[in-house]
PDB file as gemmi writes it, atoms N, CA and C in Angstrom:
CRYST1    1.000    1.000    1.000  90.00  90.00  90.00 P 1                      
ATOM      1  N   MET A   1      58.131-100.959 123.832  1.00  0.00           N  
ATOM      2  CA  MET A   1      57.927-100.893 122.411  1.00  0.00           C  
ATOM      3  C   MET A   1      59.234-101.254 121.716  1.00  0.00           C  
ATOM      4  N   ILE A   2      59.143-102.068 120.712  1.00  0.00           N  
ATOM      5  CA  ILE A   2      60.302-102.416 119.889  1.00  0.00           C  
ATOM      6  C   ILE A   2      59.977-101.998 118.459  1.00  0.00           C  
ATOM      7  N   ILE A   3      60.868-101.199 117.887  1.00  0.00           N  
ATOM      8  CA  ILE A   3      60.696-100.733 116.525  1.00  0.00           C  
ATOM      9  C   ILE A   3      61.836-101.299 115.689  1.00  0.00           C  
ATOM     10  N   GLN A   4      61.495-101.931 114.591  1.00  0.00           N  
ATOM     11  CA  GLN A   4      62.499-102.489 113.685  1.00  0.00           C  
ATOM     12  C   GLN A   4      62.212-101.973 112.284  1.00  0.00           C  
ATOM     13  N   ASP A   5      63.225-101.357 111.691  1.00  0.00           N  
ATOM     14  CA  ASP A   5      63.085-100.797 110.350  1.00  0.00           C  
ATOM     15  C   ASP A   5      61.889 -99.847 110.248  1.00  0.00           C  
ATOM     16  N   GLY A   6      61.696 -99.051 111.298  1.00  0.00           N  
ATOM     17  CA  GLY A   6      60.628 -98.059 111.297  1.00  0.00           C  
ATOM     18  C   GLY A   6      59.234 -98.601 111.549  1.00  0.00           C  
ATOM     19  N   VAL A   7      59.113 -99.892 111.860  1.00  0.00           N  
ATOM     20  CA  VAL A   7      57.810-100.518 112.090  1.00  0.00           C  
ATOM     21  C   VAL A   7      57.751-101.039 113.522  1.00  0.00           C  
ATOM     22  N   ILE A   8      56.657-100.768 114.222  1.00  0.00           N  
ATOM     23  CA  ILE A   8      56.471-101.300 115.571  1.00  0.00           C  
ATOM     24  C   ILE A   8      56.230-102.806 115.469  1.00  0.00           C  
ATOM     25  N   VAL A   9      57.130-103.585 116.082  1.00  0.00           N  
ATOM     26  CA  VAL A   9      56.996-105.041 116.025  1.00  0.00           C  
ATOM     27  C   VAL A   9      56.520-105.628 117.353  1.00  0.00           C  
ATOM     28  N   ASN A  10      56.581-104.836 118.427  1.00  0.00           N  
ATOM     29  CA  ASN A  10      56.084-105.296 119.719  1.00  0.00           C  
ATOM     30  C   ASN A  10      55.736-104.076 120.555  1.00  0.00           C  
ATOM     31  N   GLU A  11      54.557-104.099 121.155  1.00  0.00           N  
ATOM     32  CA  GLU A  11      54.103-102.978 121.966  1.00  0.00           C  
ATOM     33  C   GLU A  11      53.373-103.543 123.172  1.00  0.00           C  
ATOM     34  N   TRP A  12      53.733-103.095 124.368  1.00  0.00           N  
ATOM     35  CA  TRP A  12      53.142-103.650 125.578  1.00  0.00           C  
ATOM     36  C   TRP A  12      53.161-102.585 126.658  1.00  0.00           C  
ATOM     37  N   TYR A  13      52.103-102.460 127.434  1.00  0.00           N  
ATOM     38  CA  TYR A  13      51.994-101.453 128.481  1.00  0.00           C  
ATOM     39  C   TYR A  13      51.680-102.128 129.803  1.00  0.00           C  
ATOM     40  N   TYR A  14      52.243-101.558 130.880  1.00  0.00           N  
ATOM     41  CA  TYR A  14      52.051-102.167 132.197  1.00  0.00           C  
ATOM     42  C   TYR A  14      52.145-101.091 133.265  1.00  0.00           C  
ATOM     43  N   GLY A  15      51.392-101.218 134.308  1.00  0.00           N  
ATOM     44  CA  GLY A  15      51.518-100.355 135.475  1.00  0.00           C  
ATOM     45  C   GLY A  15      50.616 -99.148 135.446  1.00  0.00           C  
ATOM     46  N   SER A  16      50.905 -98.246 136.388  1.00  0.00           N  
ATOM     47  CA  SER A  16      50.125 -97.023 136.498  1.00  0.00           C  
ATOM     48  C   SER A  16      51.063 -95.839 136.715  1.00  0.00           C  
ATOM     49  N   HIS A  17      50.542 -94.657 136.520  1.00  0.00           N  
ATOM     50  CA  HIS A  17      51.360 -93.447 136.610  1.00  0.00           C  
ATOM     51  C   HIS A  17      51.756 -93.092 138.037  1.00  0.00           C  
ATOM     52  N   GLU A  18      50.920 -93.389 138.988  1.00  0.00           N  
ATOM     53  CA  GLU A  18      51.235 -93.062 140.383  1.00  0.00           C  
ATOM     54  C   GLU A  18      50.466 -93.999 141.297  1.00  0.00           C  
ATOM     55  N   LEU A  19      50.830 -93.982 142.544  1.00  0.00           N  
ATOM     56  CA  LEU A  19      50.181 -94.876 143.509  1.00  0.00           C  
ATOM     57  C   LEU A  19      49.147 -94.103 144.324  1.00  0.00           C  
ATOM     58  N   THR A  20      48.111 -93.635 143.673  1.00  0.00           N  
ATOM     59  CA  THR A  20      47.017 -92.947 144.349  1.00  0.00           C  
ATOM     60  C   THR A  20      45.708 -93.537 143.859  1.00  0.00           C  
ATOM     61  N   GLU A  21      44.624 -93.118 144.500  1.00  0.00           N  
ATOM     62  CA  GLU A  21      43.314 -93.600 144.070  1.00  0.00           C  
ATOM     63  C   GLU A  21      42.945 -93.078 142.687  1.00  0.00           C  
ATOM     64  N   GLN A  22      43.510 -91.936 142.296  1.00  0.00           N  
ATOM     65  CA  GLN A  22      43.211 -91.337 141.000  1.00  0.00           C  
ATOM     66  C   GLN A  22      44.216 -91.759 139.923  1.00  0.00           C  
ATOM     67  N   ASN A  23      44.989 -92.773 140.199  1.00  0.00           N  
ATOM     68  CA  ASN A  23      46.035 -93.145 139.239  1.00  0.00           C  
ATOM     69  C   ASN A  23      45.449 -93.523 137.883  1.00  0.00           C  
ATOM     70  N   ARG A  24      46.282 -93.377 136.874  1.00  0.00           N  
ATOM     71  CA  ARG A  24      45.889 -93.706 135.508  1.00  0.00           C  
ATOM     72  C   ARG A  24      46.808 -94.815 135.011  1.00  0.00           C  
ATOM     73  N   LYS A  25      46.221 -95.796 134.385  1.00  0.00           N  
ATOM     74  CA  LYS A  25      47.035 -96.892 133.851  1.00  0.00           C  
ATOM     75  C   LYS A  25      47.919 -96.393 132.710  1.00  0.00           C  
ATOM     76  N   VAL A  26      49.084 -96.991 132.603  1.00  0.00           N  
ATOM     77  CA  VAL A  26      50.000 -96.679 131.504  1.00  0.00           C  
ATOM     78  C   VAL A  26      49.392 -97.221 130.221  1.00  0.00           C  
ATOM     79  N   ASP A  27      49.364 -96.379 129.180  1.00  0.00           N  
ATOM     80  CA  ASP A  27      48.828 -96.793 127.885  1.00  0.00           C  
ATOM     81  C   ASP A  27      49.612 -96.116 126.767  1.00  0.00           C  
ATOM     82  N   GLU A  28      49.117 -96.230 125.525  1.00  0.00           N  
ATOM     83  CA  GLU A  28      49.843 -95.685 124.381  1.00  0.00           C  
ATOM     84  C   GLU A  28      49.978 -94.164 124.409  1.00  0.00           C  
ATOM     85  N   LYS A  29      49.213 -93.486 125.242  1.00  0.00           N  
ATOM     86  CA  LYS A  29      49.313 -92.023 125.344  1.00  0.00           C  
ATOM     87  C   LYS A  29      50.203 -91.575 126.506  1.00  0.00           C  
ATOM     88  N   SER A  30      50.717 -92.509 127.284  1.00  0.00           N  
ATOM     89  CA  SER A  30      51.578 -92.179 128.423  1.00  0.00           C  
ATOM     90  C   SER A  30      52.913 -91.627 127.948  1.00  0.00           C  
ATOM     91  N   GLN A  31      53.431 -90.664 128.701  1.00  0.00           N  
ATOM     92  CA  GLN A  31      54.738 -90.100 128.397  1.00  0.00           C  
ATOM     93  C   GLN A  31      55.550 -90.035 129.683  1.00  0.00           C  
ATOM     94  N   PHE A  32      56.835 -90.371 129.566  1.00  0.00           N  
ATOM     95  CA  PHE A  32      57.733 -90.350 130.709  1.00  0.00           C  
ATOM     96  C   PHE A  32      59.040 -89.702 130.298  1.00  0.00           C  
ATOM     97  N   ASN A  33      59.677 -89.015 131.223  1.00  0.00           N  
ATOM     98  CA  ASN A  33      61.003 -88.463 130.986  1.00  0.00           C  
ATOM     99  C   ASN A  33      62.005 -89.612 131.058  1.00  0.00           C  
ATOM    100  N   ILE A  34      62.787 -89.811 129.999  1.00  0.00           N  
ATOM    101  CA  ILE A  34      63.688 -90.965 129.959  1.00  0.00           C  
ATOM    102  C   ILE A  34      64.932 -90.769 130.815  1.00  0.00           C  
ATOM    103  N   ALA A  35      65.346 -89.531 131.051  1.00  0.00           N  
ATOM    104  CA  ALA A  35      66.472 -89.209 131.929  1.00  0.00           C  
ATOM    105  C   ALA A  35      67.665 -90.143 131.703  1.00  0.00           C  
ATOM    106  N   SER A  36      68.217 -90.678 132.752  1.00  0.00           N  
ATOM    107  CA  SER A  36      69.465 -91.438 132.654  1.00  0.00           C  
ATOM    108  C   SER A  36      69.307 -92.828 132.058  1.00  0.00           C  
ATOM    109  N   ILE A  37      68.098 -93.281 131.810  1.00  0.00           N  
ATOM    110  CA  ILE A  37      67.929 -94.605 131.213  1.00  0.00           C  
ATOM    111  C   ILE A  37      68.530 -94.635 129.810  1.00  0.00           C  
ATOM    112  N   ARG A  38      68.677 -93.470 129.174  1.00  0.00           N  
ATOM    113  CA  ARG A  38      69.261 -93.452 127.834  1.00  0.00           C  
ATOM    114  C   ARG A  38      70.696 -93.965 127.841  1.00  0.00           C  
ATOM    115  N   LYS A  39      71.371 -93.858 128.973  1.00  0.00           N  
ATOM    116  CA  LYS A  39      72.740 -94.385 129.060  1.00  0.00           C  
ATOM    117  C   LYS A  39      72.735 -95.904 128.846  1.00  0.00           C  
ATOM    118  N   THR A  40      71.725 -96.564 129.358  1.00  0.00           N  
ATOM    119  CA  THR A  40      71.595 -98.001 129.165  1.00  0.00           C  
ATOM    120  C   THR A  40      71.373 -98.322 127.690  1.00  0.00           C  
ATOM    121  N   TYR A  41      70.522 -97.555 127.042  1.00  0.00           N  
ATOM    122  CA  TYR A  41      70.257 -97.780 125.621  1.00  0.00           C  
ATOM    123  C   TYR A  41      71.487 -97.498 124.774  1.00  0.00           C  
ATOM    124  N   LYS A  42      72.249 -96.464 125.135  1.00  0.00           N  
ATOM    125  CA  LYS A  42      73.474 -96.153 124.391  1.00  0.00           C  
ATOM    126  C   LYS A  42      74.474 -97.303 124.532  1.00  0.00           C  
ATOM    127  N   GLY A  43      74.589 -97.860 125.726  1.00  0.00           N  
ATOM    128  CA  GLY A  43      75.475 -98.999 125.931  1.00  0.00           C  
ATOM    129  C   GLY A  43      75.037-100.201 125.114  1.00  0.00           C  
ATOM    130  N   PHE A  44      73.727-100.449 125.092  1.00  0.00           N  
ATOM    131  CA  PHE A  44      73.201-101.544 124.290  1.00  0.00           C  
ATOM    132  C   PHE A  44      73.483-101.310 122.808  1.00  0.00           C  
ATOM    133  N   ALA A  45      73.279-100.076 122.348  1.00  0.00           N  
ATOM    134  CA  ALA A  45      73.526 -99.766 120.930  1.00  0.00           C  
ATOM    135  C   ALA A  45      74.988 -99.991 120.574  1.00  0.00           C  
ATOM    136  N   MET A  46      75.901 -99.650 121.473  1.00  0.00           N  
ATOM    137  CA  MET A  46      77.326 -99.884 121.208  1.00  0.00           C  
ATOM    138  C   MET A  46      77.626-101.374 121.164  1.00  0.00           C  
ATOM    139  N   SER A  47      77.003-102.149 122.056  1.00  0.00           N  
ATOM    140  CA  SER A  47      77.243-103.601 122.025  1.00  0.00           C  
ATOM    141  C   SER A  47      76.700-104.206 120.731  1.00  0.00           C  
ATOM    142  N   LEU A  48      75.582-103.685 120.247  1.00  0.00           N  
ATOM    143  CA  LEU A  48      75.034-104.154 118.982  1.00  0.00           C  
ATOM    144  C   LEU A  48      75.959-103.773 117.815  1.00  0.00           C  
ATOM    145  N   ALA A  49      76.493-102.550 117.850  1.00  0.00           N  
ATOM    146  CA  ALA A  49      77.438-102.119 116.806  1.00  0.00           C  
ATOM    147  C   ALA A  49      78.683-102.995 116.823  1.00  0.00           C  
ATOM    148  N   LEU A  50      79.137-103.373 118.006  1.00  0.00           N  
ATOM    149  CA  LEU A  50      80.288-104.267 118.127  1.00  0.00           C  
ATOM    150  C   LEU A  50      79.946-105.642 117.543  1.00  0.00           C  
ATOM    151  N   TYR A  51      78.797-106.165 117.897  1.00  0.00           N  
ATOM    152  CA  TYR A  51      78.341-107.461 117.403  1.00  0.00           C  
ATOM    153  C   TYR A  51      78.213-107.468 115.876  1.00  0.00           C  
ATOM    154  N   GLU A  52      77.694-106.361 115.326  1.00  0.00           N  
ATOM    155  CA  GLU A  52      77.497-106.269 113.872  1.00  0.00           C  
ATOM    156  C   GLU A  52      78.762-105.883 113.116  1.00  0.00           C  
ATOM    157  N   GLY A  53      79.859-105.660 113.845  1.00  0.00           N  
ATOM    158  CA  GLY A  53      81.119-105.329 113.196  1.00  0.00           C  
ATOM    159  C   GLY A  53      81.243-103.873 112.763  1.00  0.00           C  
ATOM    160  N   LYS A  54      80.354-103.027 113.238  1.00  0.00           N  
ATOM    161  CA  LYS A  54      80.429-101.609 112.884  1.00  0.00           C  
ATOM    162  C   LYS A  54      81.543-100.900 113.653  1.00  0.00           C  
ATOM    163  N   ILE A  55      81.905-101.467 114.802  1.00  0.00           N  
ATOM    164  CA  ILE A  55      83.101-101.043 115.531  1.00  0.00           C  
ATOM    165  C   ILE A  55      83.934-102.289 115.797  1.00  0.00           C  
ATOM    166  N   LYS A  56      85.236-102.102 115.889  1.00  0.00           N  
ATOM    167  CA  LYS A  56      86.125-103.259 116.088  1.00  0.00           C  
ATOM    168  C   LYS A  56      86.250-103.629 117.556  1.00  0.00           C  
ATOM    169  N   SER A  57      86.246-102.609 118.418  1.00  0.00           N  
ATOM    170  CA  SER A  57      86.490-102.854 119.827  1.00  0.00           C  
ATOM    171  C   SER A  57      85.968-101.677 120.644  1.00  0.00           C  
ATOM    172  N   LEU A  58      85.572-101.952 121.862  1.00  0.00           N  
ATOM    173  CA  LEU A  58      85.173-100.863 122.759  1.00  0.00           C  
ATOM    174  C   LEU A  58      86.385-100.035 123.188  1.00  0.00           C  
ATOM    175  N   ASN A  59      87.566-100.554 122.922  1.00  0.00           N  
ATOM    176  CA  ASN A  59      88.793 -99.822 123.245  1.00  0.00           C  
ATOM    177  C   ASN A  59      89.214 -98.871 122.125  1.00  0.00           C  
ATOM    178  N   ASP A  60      88.475 -98.876 121.022  1.00  0.00           N  
ATOM    179  CA  ASP A  60      88.783 -97.970 119.913  1.00  0.00           C  
ATOM    180  C   ASP A  60      88.600 -96.514 120.342  1.00  0.00           C  
ATOM    181  N   SER A  61      89.426 -95.663 119.760  1.00  0.00           N  
ATOM    182  CA  SER A  61      89.332 -94.241 120.075  1.00  0.00           C  
ATOM    183  C   SER A  61      89.369 -93.389 118.808  1.00  0.00           C  
ATOM    184  N   ASP A  62      89.059 -93.981 117.678  1.00  0.00           N  
ATOM    185  CA  ASP A  62      89.197 -93.244 116.426  1.00  0.00           C  
ATOM    186  C   ASP A  62      87.866 -92.935 115.745  1.00  0.00           C  
ATOM    187  N   TYR A  63      86.795 -92.806 116.505  1.00  0.00           N  
ATOM    188  CA  TYR A  63      85.488 -92.509 115.926  1.00  0.00           C  
ATOM    189  C   TYR A  63      85.074 -91.057 116.104  1.00  0.00           C  
ATOM    190  N   LEU A  64      85.906 -90.259 116.731  1.00  0.00           N  
ATOM    191  CA  LEU A  64      85.581 -88.852 116.974  1.00  0.00           C  
ATOM    192  C   LEU A  64      86.621 -87.956 116.323  1.00  0.00           C  
ATOM    193  N   ASP A  65      86.962 -88.265 115.092  1.00  0.00           N  
ATOM    194  CA  ASP A  65      88.029 -87.571 114.383  1.00  0.00           C  
ATOM    195  C   ASP A  65      87.777 -86.086 114.187  1.00  0.00           C  
ATOM    196  N   ASP A  66      86.524 -85.660 114.153  1.00  0.00           N  
ATOM    197  CA  ASP A  66      86.233 -84.261 113.874  1.00  0.00           C  
ATOM    198  C   ASP A  66      86.307 -83.369 115.113  1.00  0.00           C  
ATOM    199  N   LEU A  67      86.697 -83.929 116.272  1.00  0.00           N  
ATOM    200  CA  LEU A  67      86.845 -83.137 117.495  1.00  0.00           C  
ATOM    201  C   LEU A  67      88.311 -82.805 117.738  1.00  0.00           C  
ATOM    202  N   ASP A  68      88.560 -81.919 118.672  1.00  0.00           N  
ATOM    203  CA  ASP A  68      89.911 -81.465 118.999  1.00  0.00           C  
ATOM    204  C   ASP A  68      90.762 -82.642 119.479  1.00  0.00           C  
ATOM    205  N   GLU A  69      91.739 -83.030 118.679  1.00  0.00           N  
ATOM    206  CA  GLU A  69      92.590 -84.184 118.983  1.00  0.00           C  
ATOM    207  C   GLU A  69      93.351 -84.002 120.291  1.00  0.00           C  
ATOM    208  N   ASP A  70      93.719 -82.771 120.637  1.00  0.00           N  
ATOM    209  CA  ASP A  70      94.442 -82.518 121.882  1.00  0.00           C  
ATOM    210  C   ASP A  70      93.583 -82.854 123.104  1.00  0.00           C  
ATOM    211  N   VAL A  71      92.273 -82.698 122.981  1.00  0.00           N  
ATOM    212  CA  VAL A  71      91.367 -82.971 124.101  1.00  0.00           C  
ATOM    213  C   VAL A  71      90.896 -84.421 124.089  1.00  0.00           C  
ATOM    214  N   ILE A  72      90.544 -84.931 122.939  1.00  0.00           N  
ATOM    215  CA  ILE A  72      89.865 -86.222 122.829  1.00  0.00           C  
ATOM    216  C   ILE A  72      90.809 -87.409 122.653  1.00  0.00           C  
ATOM    217  N   ALA A  73      92.071 -87.164 122.338  1.00  0.00           N  
ATOM    218  CA  ALA A  73      93.033 -88.237 122.041  1.00  0.00           C  
ATOM    219  C   ALA A  73      93.038 -89.313 123.124  1.00  0.00           C  
ATOM    220  N   GLY A  74      92.940 -90.566 122.706  1.00  0.00           N  
ATOM    221  CA  GLY A  74      93.015 -91.689 123.628  1.00  0.00           C  
ATOM    222  C   GLY A  74      91.709 -92.045 124.316  1.00  0.00           C  
ATOM    223  N   THR A  75      90.688 -91.236 124.141  1.00  0.00           N  
ATOM    224  CA  THR A  75      89.408 -91.516 124.789  1.00  0.00           C  
ATOM    225  C   THR A  75      88.683 -92.601 123.998  1.00  0.00           C  
ATOM    226  N   SER A  76      88.479 -93.733 124.636  1.00  0.00           N  
ATOM    227  CA  SER A  76      87.866 -94.880 123.959  1.00  0.00           C  
ATOM    228  C   SER A  76      86.354 -94.893 124.148  1.00  0.00           C  
ATOM    229  N   ILE A  77      85.713 -95.731 123.383  1.00  0.00           N  
ATOM    230  CA  ILE A  77      84.274 -95.936 123.537  1.00  0.00           C  
ATOM    231  C   ILE A  77      83.979 -96.417 124.956  1.00  0.00           C  
ATOM    232  N   SER A  78      84.802 -97.305 125.455  1.00  0.00           N  
ATOM    233  CA  SER A  78      84.627 -97.806 126.819  1.00  0.00           C  
ATOM    234  C   SER A  78      84.700 -96.666 127.836  1.00  0.00           C  
ATOM    235  N   HIS A  79      85.630 -95.747 127.660  1.00  0.00           N  
ATOM    236  CA  HIS A  79      85.719 -94.583 128.553  1.00  0.00           C  
ATOM    237  C   HIS A  79      84.424 -93.781 128.516  1.00  0.00           C  
ATOM    238  N   LEU A  80      83.881 -93.580 127.309  1.00  0.00           N  
ATOM    239  CA  LEU A  80      82.655 -92.798 127.176  1.00  0.00           C  
ATOM    240  C   LEU A  80      81.488 -93.456 127.898  1.00  0.00           C  
ATOM    241  N   LEU A  81      81.378 -94.775 127.789  1.00  0.00           N  
ATOM    242  CA  LEU A  81      80.242 -95.497 128.356  1.00  0.00           C  
ATOM    243  C   LEU A  81      80.344 -95.703 129.861  1.00  0.00           C  
ATOM    244  N   THR A  82      81.544 -95.635 130.409  1.00  0.00           N  
ATOM    245  CA  THR A  82      81.731 -95.921 131.843  1.00  0.00           C  
ATOM    246  C   THR A  82      82.046 -94.688 132.675  1.00  0.00           C  
ATOM    247  N   HIS A  83      81.913 -93.502 132.081  1.00  0.00           N  
ATOM    248  CA  HIS A  83      82.163 -92.230 132.785  1.00  0.00           C  
ATOM    249  C   HIS A  83      83.603 -92.095 133.251  1.00  0.00           C  
ATOM    250  N   THR A  84      84.526 -92.748 132.555  1.00  0.00           N  
ATOM    251  CA  THR A  84      85.953 -92.630 132.876  1.00  0.00           C  
ATOM    252  C   THR A  84      86.684 -91.844 131.791  1.00  0.00           C  
ATOM    253  N   HIS A  85      85.948 -91.063 131.013  1.00  0.00           N  
ATOM    254  CA  HIS A  85      86.501 -90.308 129.887  1.00  0.00           C  
ATOM    255  C   HIS A  85      87.247 -89.049 130.315  1.00  0.00           C  
ATOM    256  N   GLY A  86      86.921 -88.506 131.469  1.00  0.00           N  
ATOM    257  CA  GLY A  86      87.598 -87.315 131.969  1.00  0.00           C  
ATOM    258  C   GLY A  86      87.239 -86.037 131.242  1.00  0.00           C  
ATOM    259  N   LEU A  87      86.151 -86.034 130.529  1.00  0.00           N  
ATOM    260  CA  LEU A  87      85.775 -84.869 129.728  1.00  0.00           C  
ATOM    261  C   LEU A  87      84.646 -84.079 130.375  1.00  0.00           C  
ATOM    262  N   LYS A  88      84.697 -82.789 130.146  1.00  0.00           N  
ATOM    263  CA  LYS A  88      83.577 -81.917 130.482  1.00  0.00           C  
ATOM    264  C   LYS A  88      83.133 -81.332 129.152  1.00  0.00           C  
ATOM    265  N   GLY A  89      82.274 -82.062 128.466  1.00  0.00           N  
ATOM    266  CA  GLY A  89      81.929 -81.711 127.094  1.00  0.00           C  
ATOM    267  C   GLY A  89      83.056 -82.142 126.170  1.00  0.00           C  
ATOM    268  N   PRO A  90      82.928 -81.888 124.890  1.00  0.00           N  
ATOM    269  CA  PRO A  90      83.949 -82.334 123.934  1.00  0.00           C  
ATOM    270  C   PRO A  90      85.147 -81.407 123.834  1.00  0.00           C  
ATOM    271  N   TRP A  91      85.181 -80.349 124.636  1.00  0.00           N  
ATOM    272  CA  TRP A  91      86.234 -79.338 124.476  1.00  0.00           C  
ATOM    273  C   TRP A  91      87.159 -79.183 125.671  1.00  0.00           C  
ATOM    274  N   LYS A  92      86.833 -79.822 126.797  1.00  0.00           N  
ATOM    275  CA  LYS A  92      87.662 -79.631 127.991  1.00  0.00           C  
ATOM    276  C   LYS A  92      87.887 -80.960 128.697  1.00  0.00           C  
ATOM    277  N   ARG A  93      89.143 -81.235 129.038  1.00  0.00           N  
ATOM    278  CA  ARG A  93      89.497 -82.435 129.787  1.00  0.00           C  
ATOM    279  C   ARG A  93      89.678 -82.064 131.259  1.00  0.00           C  
ATOM    280  N   VAL A  94      89.040 -82.835 132.148  1.00  0.00           N  
ATOM    281  CA  VAL A  94      89.121 -82.604 133.588  1.00  0.00           C  
ATOM    282  C   VAL A  94      90.184 -83.502 134.223  1.00  0.00           C  
ATOM    283  N   PHE A  95      90.296 -84.740 133.725  1.00  0.00           N  
ATOM    284  CA  PHE A  95      91.332 -85.676 134.182  1.00  0.00           C  
ATOM    285  C   PHE A  95      91.670 -86.618 133.033  1.00  0.00           C  
ATOM    286  N   PRO A  96      92.852 -87.221 133.061  1.00  0.00           N  
ATOM    287  CA  PRO A  96      93.236 -88.143 131.972  1.00  0.00           C  
ATOM    288  C   PRO A  96      92.269 -89.329 131.894  1.00  0.00           C  
ATOM    289  N   ASP A  97      91.896 -89.703 130.670  1.00  0.00           N  
ATOM    290  CA  ASP A  97      90.937 -90.792 130.513  1.00  0.00           C  
ATOM    291  C   ASP A  97      91.443 -92.067 131.169  1.00  0.00           C  
ATOM    292  N   GLY A  98      90.504 -92.772 131.773  1.00  0.00           N  
ATOM    293  CA  GLY A  98      90.815 -94.041 132.413  1.00  0.00           C  
ATOM    294  C   GLY A  98      91.436 -93.942 133.801  1.00  0.00           C  
ATOM    295  N   THR A  99      91.634 -92.728 134.320  1.00  0.00           N  
ATOM    296  CA  THR A  99      92.293 -92.586 135.624  1.00  0.00           C  
ATOM    297  C   THR A  99      91.329 -92.281 136.759  1.00  0.00           C  
ATOM    298  N   ASP A 100      90.098 -91.953 136.439  1.00  0.00           N  
ATOM    299  CA  ASP A 100      89.125 -91.589 137.469  1.00  0.00           C  
ATOM    300  C   ASP A 100      87.731 -91.804 136.907  1.00  0.00           C  
ATOM    301  N   TRP A 101      86.727 -91.506 137.709  1.00  0.00           N  
ATOM    302  CA  TRP A 101      85.335 -91.666 137.307  1.00  0.00           C  
ATOM    303  C   TRP A 101      84.581 -90.405 137.681  1.00  0.00           C  
ATOM    304  N   LYS A 102      83.763 -89.892 136.775  1.00  0.00           N  
ATOM    305  CA  LYS A 102      82.897 -88.745 137.066  1.00  0.00           C  
ATOM    306  C   LYS A 102      81.628 -88.882 136.243  1.00  0.00           C  
ATOM    307  N   TYR A 103      80.504 -88.952 136.940  1.00  0.00           N  
ATOM    308  CA  TYR A 103      79.210 -89.098 136.282  1.00  0.00           C  
ATOM    309  C   TYR A 103      78.822 -87.775 135.629  1.00  0.00           C  
ATOM    310  N   ASN A 104      78.687 -87.773 134.306  1.00  0.00           N  
ATOM    311  CA  ASN A 104      78.143 -86.632 133.574  1.00  0.00           C  
ATOM    312  C   ASN A 104      77.701 -87.109 132.199  1.00  0.00           C  
ATOM    313  N   ASN A 105      77.084 -86.224 131.460  1.00  0.00           N  
ATOM    314  CA  ASN A 105      76.509 -86.618 130.168  1.00  0.00           C  
ATOM    315  C   ASN A 105      77.469 -86.494 128.999  1.00  0.00           C  
ATOM    316  N   ALA A 106      78.677 -86.015 129.212  1.00  0.00           N  
ATOM    317  CA  ALA A 106      79.615 -85.814 128.102  1.00  0.00           C  
ATOM    318  C   ALA A 106      79.849 -87.108 127.324  1.00  0.00           C  
ATOM    319  N   GLY A 107      80.080 -88.195 128.009  1.00  0.00           N  
ATOM    320  CA  GLY A 107      80.342 -89.464 127.332  1.00  0.00           C  
ATOM    321  C   GLY A 107      79.140 -89.978 126.566  1.00  0.00           C  
ATOM    322  N   VAL A 108      77.964 -89.840 127.155  1.00  0.00           N  
ATOM    323  CA  VAL A 108      76.745 -90.289 126.494  1.00  0.00           C  
ATOM    324  C   VAL A 108      76.491 -89.449 125.248  1.00  0.00           C  
ATOM    325  N   ASN A 109      76.666 -88.151 125.364  1.00  0.00           N  
ATOM    326  CA  ASN A 109      76.455 -87.270 124.211  1.00  0.00           C  
ATOM    327  C   ASN A 109      77.451 -87.577 123.100  1.00  0.00           C  
ATOM    328  N   LEU A 110      78.704 -87.806 123.458  1.00  0.00           N  
ATOM    329  CA  LEU A 110      79.709 -88.129 122.442  1.00  0.00           C  
ATOM    330  C   LEU A 110      79.466 -89.505 121.831  1.00  0.00           C  
ATOM    331  N   SER A 111      78.973 -90.446 122.628  1.00  0.00           N  
ATOM    332  CA  SER A 111      78.661 -91.761 122.047  1.00  0.00           C  
ATOM    333  C   SER A 111      77.532 -91.632 121.031  1.00  0.00           C  
ATOM    334  N   GLY A 112      76.660 -90.658 121.229  1.00  0.00           N  
ATOM    335  CA  GLY A 112      75.617 -90.386 120.240  1.00  0.00           C  
ATOM    336  C   GLY A 112      76.203 -89.942 118.914  1.00  0.00           C  
ATOM    337  N   LEU A 113      77.286 -89.167 118.958  1.00  0.00           N  
ATOM    338  CA  LEU A 113      77.968 -88.774 117.724  1.00  0.00           C  
ATOM    339  C   LEU A 113      78.537 -89.993 117.004  1.00  0.00           C  
ATOM    340  N   ILE A 114      79.048 -90.939 117.777  1.00  0.00           N  
ATOM    341  CA  ILE A 114      79.586 -92.161 117.183  1.00  0.00           C  
ATOM    342  C   ILE A 114      78.465 -92.957 116.525  1.00  0.00           C  
ATOM    343  N   HIS A 115      77.309 -93.077 117.200  1.00  0.00           N  
ATOM    344  CA  HIS A 115      76.185 -93.815 116.626  1.00  0.00           C  
ATOM    345  C   HIS A 115      75.766 -93.240 115.279  1.00  0.00           C  
ATOM    346  N   ARG A 116      75.834 -91.939 115.148  1.00  0.00           N  
ATOM    347  CA  ARG A 116      75.414 -91.302 113.882  1.00  0.00           C  
ATOM    348  C   ARG A 116      76.312 -91.705 112.714  1.00  0.00           C  
ATOM    349  N   THR A 117      77.547 -92.097 112.995  1.00  0.00           N  
ATOM    350  CA  THR A 117      78.448 -92.488 111.909  1.00  0.00           C  
ATOM    351  C   THR A 117      78.092 -93.875 111.349  1.00  0.00           C  
ATOM    352  N   PHE A 118      77.266 -94.649 112.034  1.00  0.00           N  
ATOM    353  CA  PHE A 118      76.905 -96.002 111.607  1.00  0.00           C  
ATOM    354  C   PHE A 118      75.769 -96.013 110.593  1.00  0.00           C  
ATOM    355  N   ARG A 119      75.105 -94.911 110.396  1.00  0.00           N  
ATOM    356  CA  ARG A 119      73.928 -94.880 109.504  1.00  0.00           C  
ATOM    357  C   ARG A 119      74.319 -94.950 108.065  1.00  0.00           C  
TER     358      ARG A 119                                                      
END                                                                             
């Protein structure tokens, strides 16, 4: 489904819910847990914001001004999207940004805060 300006502009369904004889085809009433796929959408949204000039660079680190500067300082959008931010939530740093990788939702959640500033 593609929604533009609050209007559905493309809708298409494919597949089935499970591989059994009782399977049900995917339709407009189907629901799925989006889980980690939202990370892909967040990355796409950031690339669109970059393209539209809403952010200057993925290396920017000045979109989270309302958080603790001692914890968040230097953490770029790129760090948030690539799990190299070193954060455990917005209040605790586990390792210096850009020095390691750890899969968690802190970066995705914080990138959501950045997206809200574009509205």
